[in-house]
Amino acid sequence: MVKAITVKTGTLVDATIIASASEGDGDARWVKHKGKAAVHGFKAHVGADAETALVEEVAITPTNVNDGKAGPDALPDNPGEVFADSAYQGNHFGDAVRTKGGTPRIVVTGMWGRDEAETLRRLDAWNQPIHRVRGRIEKIFGTWKRSYGLRRMRWRGLAKAGVQIRLTAIAYNFKRTISIVAAAT
């Protein structure tokens, strides 16, 4: 009998906004983000393996739910180091990561210090390694929207949105696994 030991190096956590099938969808909510047009829809909160970029956990919410509040639902067990953007700052998410046995690595938007240049250097030194790893999750969302048609939901309702997002994650993982195996051989 062959036994394998898997060592978890890290988890990427982020969310993406997906427009609802129609503005009449009572489960979806409106959100305005970073100067872009308002969107009526849902958020897919994703926890993905940092090394393989395979999706491990998915949580679906209306768009008005804060990432830091819904983020714990996207955490797998034993997440290792958890890389997330500044939307996940705060005790709620950090405590959830530590409870599951992980270490939060969250982008910081500001630090205190007397010397501005030194403070900015420390801020950059903290954020740079996180950005380098965390950027991989954006490729997942780009592939979902570009290749799998997940720019807009096909059906109304939170439950059906969950089905569509989970099926997309399964298809993505299947294709990604084939790519990983092909590269290894």
Tab-separated table of N, CA and C in Angstrom, residues 25-92:
chain	number	residue	atom	x	y	z
A	25	ASP	N	-33.843	39.659	-9.794
A	25	ASP	CA	-33.413	38.583	-8.897
A	25	ASP	C	-33.422	39.105	-7.463
A	26	GLY	N	-34.340	38.599	-6.660
A	26	GLY	CA	-34.500	39.074	-5.286
A	26	GLY	C	-33.376	38.682	-4.352
A	27	ASP	N	-32.571	37.654	-4.693
A	27	ASP	CA	-31.459	37.229	-3.841
A	27	ASP	C	-30.198	38.056	-4.072
A	28	ALA	N	-30.075	38.680	-5.236
A	28	ALA	CA	-28.888	39.469	-5.573
A	28	ALA	C	-28.999	40.859	-4.952
A	29	ARG	N	-27.873	41.529	-4.823
A	29	ARG	CA	-27.832	42.885	-4.267
A	29	ARG	C	-26.947	43.766	-5.140
A	30	TRP	N	-27.113	45.073	-4.945
A	30	TRP	CA	-26.332	46.064	-5.679
A	30	TRP	C	-25.039	46.361	-4.941
A	31	VAL	N	-23.984	46.612	-5.713
A	31	VAL	CA	-22.718	47.059	-5.133
A	31	VAL	C	-22.003	47.940	-6.148
A	32	LYS	N	-21.311	48.939	-5.645
A	32	LYS	CA	-20.483	49.806	-6.480
A	32	LYS	C	-19.064	49.631	-5.978
A	33	HIS	N	-18.131	49.358	-6.901
A	33	HIS	CA	-16.776	49.006	-6.494
A	33	HIS	C	-15.738	49.792	-7.286
A	34	LYS	N	-14.868	50.503	-6.592
A	34	LYS	CA	-13.710	51.199	-7.168
A	34	LYS	C	-14.043	52.062	-8.387
A	35	GLY	N	-15.039	52.887	-8.286
A	35	GLY	CA	-15.358	53.825	-9.352
A	35	GLY	C	-15.982	53.215	-10.597
A	36	LYS	N	-16.241	51.913	-10.566
A	36	LYS	CA	-16.878	51.260	-11.708
A	36	LYS	C	-18.390	51.390	-11.570
A	37	ALA	N	-19.102	51.026	-12.620
A	37	ALA	CA	-20.562	51.082	-12.582
A	37	ALA	C	-21.097	50.102	-11.535
A	38	ALA	N	-22.243	50.429	-10.958
A	38	ALA	CA	-22.868	49.558	-9.965
A	38	ALA	C	-23.269	48.236	-10.629
A	39	VAL	N	-23.148	47.145	-9.857
A	39	VAL	CA	-23.467	45.810	-10.362
A	39	VAL	C	-24.499	45.169	-9.450
A	40	HIS	N	-25.499	44.556	-10.044
A	40	HIS	CA	-26.509	43.796	-9.311
A	40	HIS	C	-26.137	42.333	-9.464
A	41	GLY	N	-25.758	41.687	-8.356
A	41	GLY	CA	-25.342	40.304	-8.515
A	41	GLY	C	-24.896	39.625	-7.246
A	42	PHE	N	-23.901	38.738	-7.419
A	42	PHE	CA	-23.412	37.878	-6.361
A	42	PHE	C	-21.897	37.949	-6.297
A	43	LYS	N	-21.337	37.472	-5.179
A	43	LYS	CA	-19.894	37.335	-5.039
A	43	LYS	C	-19.564	35.864	-4.871
A	44	ALA	N	-18.514	35.440	-5.563
A	44	ALA	CA	-17.959	34.106	-5.364
A	44	ALA	C	-16.706	34.272	-4.534
A	45	HIS	N	-16.716	33.774	-3.306
A	45	HIS	CA	-15.560	33.812	-2.407
A	45	HIS	C	-14.834	32.485	-2.586
A	46	VAL	N	-13.547	32.547	-2.922
A	46	VAL	CA	-12.813	31.349	-3.305
A	46	VAL	C	-11.573	31.164	-2.435
A	47	GLY	N	-11.351	29.924	-2.030
A	47	GLY	CA	-10.110	29.512	-1.392
A	47	GLY	C	-9.426	28.539	-2.330
A	48	ALA	N	-8.214	28.886	-2.776
A	48	ALA	CA	-7.501	28.049	-3.742
A	48	ALA	C	-6.109	27.711	-3.206
A	49	ASP	N	-5.588	26.571	-3.619
A	49	ASP	CA	-4.248	26.170	-3.226
A	49	ASP	C	-3.232	27.133	-3.841
A	50	ALA	N	-2.297	27.614	-3.030
A	50	ALA	CA	-1.337	28.617	-3.501
A	50	ALA	C	-0.364	28.054	-4.528
A	51	GLU	N	-0.059	26.768	-4.444
A	51	GLU	CA	0.923	26.190	-5.350
A	51	GLU	C	0.318	25.745	-6.672
A	52	THR	N	-0.815	25.046	-6.619
A	52	THR	CA	-1.404	24.474	-7.834
A	52	THR	C	-2.495	25.344	-8.448
A	53	ALA	N	-3.001	26.323	-7.705
A	53	ALA	CA	-4.114	27.183	-8.125
A	53	ALA	C	-5.389	26.382	-8.384
A	54	LEU	N	-5.555	25.265	-7.668
A	54	LEU	CA	-6.796	24.503	-7.737
A	54	LEU	C	-7.759	25.030	-6.682
A	55	VAL	N	-9.008	25.212	-7.059
A	55	VAL	CA	-10.024	25.742	-6.158
A	55	VAL	C	-10.383	24.664	-5.134
A	56	GLU	N	-10.306	25.018	-3.845
A	56	GLU	CA	-10.601	24.060	-2.775
A	56	GLU	C	-11.935	24.327	-2.105
A	57	GLU	N	-12.286	25.592	-1.930
A	57	GLU	CA	-13.540	25.960	-1.269
A	57	GLU	C	-14.172	27.124	-2.005
A	58	VAL	N	-15.498	27.149	-2.012
A	58	VAL	CA	-16.249	28.237	-2.632
A	58	VAL	C	-17.410	28.605	-1.715
A	59	ALA	N	-17.638	29.902	-1.546
A	59	ALA	CA	-18.812	30.394	-0.824
A	59	ALA	C	-19.460	31.456	-1.702
A	60	ILE	N	-20.768	31.471	-1.752
A	60	ILE	CA	-21.497	32.420	-2.598
A	60	ILE	C	-22.377	33.294	-1.722
A	61	THR	N	-22.310	34.623	-1.954
A	61	THR	CA	-23.115	35.576	-1.197
A	61	THR	C	-23.638	36.648	-2.145
A	62	PRO	N	-24.627	37.428	-1.695
A	62	PRO	CA	-24.986	38.631	-2.454
A	62	PRO	C	-23.782	39.583	-2.444
A	63	THR	N	-23.712	40.493	-3.393
A	63	THR	CA	-22.530	41.353	-3.524
A	63	THR	C	-22.305	42.297	-2.345
A	64	ASN	N	-23.326	42.594	-1.585
A	64	ASN	CA	-23.147	43.572	-0.512
A	64	ASN	C	-22.533	42.973	0.754
A	65	VAL	N	-22.214	41.685	0.768
A	65	VAL	CA	-21.589	41.060	1.932
A	65	VAL	C	-20.088	41.335	1.890
A	66	ASN	N	-19.539	41.822	3.005
A	66	ASN	CA	-18.125	42.164	3.117
A	66	ASN	C	-17.256	40.917	2.953
A	67	ASP	N	-16.160	41.055	2.216
A	67	ASP	CA	-15.251	39.931	1.975
A	67	ASP	C	-14.723	39.332	3.275
A	68	GLY	N	-14.362	40.177	4.216
A	68	GLY	CA	-13.821	39.700	5.482
A	68	GLY	C	-14.817	38.885	6.292
A	69	LYS	N	-16.114	39.177	6.140
A	69	LYS	CA	-17.148	38.419	6.861
A	69	LYS	C	-17.422	37.074	6.202
A	70	ALA	N	-17.385	37.011	4.880
A	70	ALA	CA	-17.671	35.766	4.161
A	70	ALA	C	-16.413	34.936	3.918
A	71	GLY	N	-15.243	35.540	4.054
A	71	GLY	CA	-13.980	34.853	3.794
A	71	GLY	C	-13.774	33.559	4.543
A	72	PRO	N	-14.141	33.475	5.846
A	72	PRO	CA	-13.936	32.213	6.565
A	72	PRO	C	-14.651	31.022	5.923
A	73	ASP	N	-15.753	31.256	5.227
A	73	ASP	CA	-16.469	30.166	4.557
A	73	ASP	C	-15.697	29.626	3.357
A	74	ALA	N	-14.713	30.375	2.872
A	74	ALA	CA	-13.918	29.944	1.721
A	74	ALA	C	-12.584	29.323	2.146
A	75	LEU	N	-12.400	29.105	3.448
A	75	LEU	CA	-11.149	28.523	3.942
A	75	LEU	C	-11.237	26.998	4.015
A	76	PRO	N	-10.264	26.294	3.438
A	76	PRO	CA	-10.216	24.840	3.614
A	76	PRO	C	-9.633	24.518	4.996
A	77	ASP	N	-9.709	23.271	5.405
A	77	ASP	CA	-9.067	22.856	6.657
A	77	ASP	C	-7.552	22.889	6.468
A	78	ASN	N	-6.835	23.216	7.530
A	78	ASN	CA	-5.363	23.317	7.494
A	78	ASN	C	-4.889	24.148	6.299
A	79	PRO	N	-5.232	25.425	6.263
A	79	PRO	CA	-4.938	26.234	5.079
A	79	PRO	C	-3.474	26.635	4.907
A	80	GLY	N	-2.626	26.443	5.913
A	80	GLY	CA	-1.243	26.903	5.815
A	80	GLY	C	-1.219	28.416	5.886
A	81	GLU	N	-0.323	29.040	5.130
A	81	GLU	CA	-0.317	30.506	5.064
A	81	GLU	C	-1.466	30.932	4.163
A	82	VAL	N	-2.261	31.896	4.635
A	82	VAL	CA	-3.424	32.359	3.875
A	82	VAL	C	-3.118	33.759	3.337
A	83	PHE	N	-3.064	33.871	2.011
A	83	PHE	CA	-2.744	35.126	1.337
A	83	PHE	C	-4.036	35.793	0.890
A	84	ALA	N	-4.235	37.039	1.332
A	84	ALA	CA	-5.480	37.748	1.009
A	84	ALA	C	-5.190	39.236	0.858
A	85	ASP	N	-6.090	39.948	0.173
A	85	ASP	CA	-5.921	41.389	0.017
A	85	ASP	C	-6.457	42.119	1.250
A	86	SER	N	-6.388	43.435	1.213
A	86	SER	CA	-6.726	44.244	2.391
A	86	SER	C	-8.200	44.179	2.788
A	87	ALA	N	-9.068	43.664	1.918
A	87	ALA	CA	-10.487	43.525	2.270
A	87	ALA	C	-10.677	42.508	3.391
A	88	TYR	N	-9.671	41.683	3.638
A	88	TYR	CA	-9.763	40.644	4.661
A	88	TYR	C	-9.080	41.039	5.970
A	89	GLN	N	-8.692	42.318	6.098
A	89	GLN	CA	-8.120	42.790	7.358
A	89	GLN	C	-9.179	42.722	8.436
A	90	GLY	N	-8.748	42.517	9.634
A	90	GLY	CA	-9.683	42.495	10.750
A	90	GLY	C	-9.634	41.179	11.500
A	91	ASN	N	-10.136	41.226	12.722
A	91	ASN	CA	-10.065	40.059	13.604
A	91	ASN	C	-10.938	38.904	13.150
A	92	HIS	N	-12.092	39.191	12.537
A	92	HIS	CA	-13.026	38.120	12.161
A	92	HIS	C	-12.338	37.102	11.247
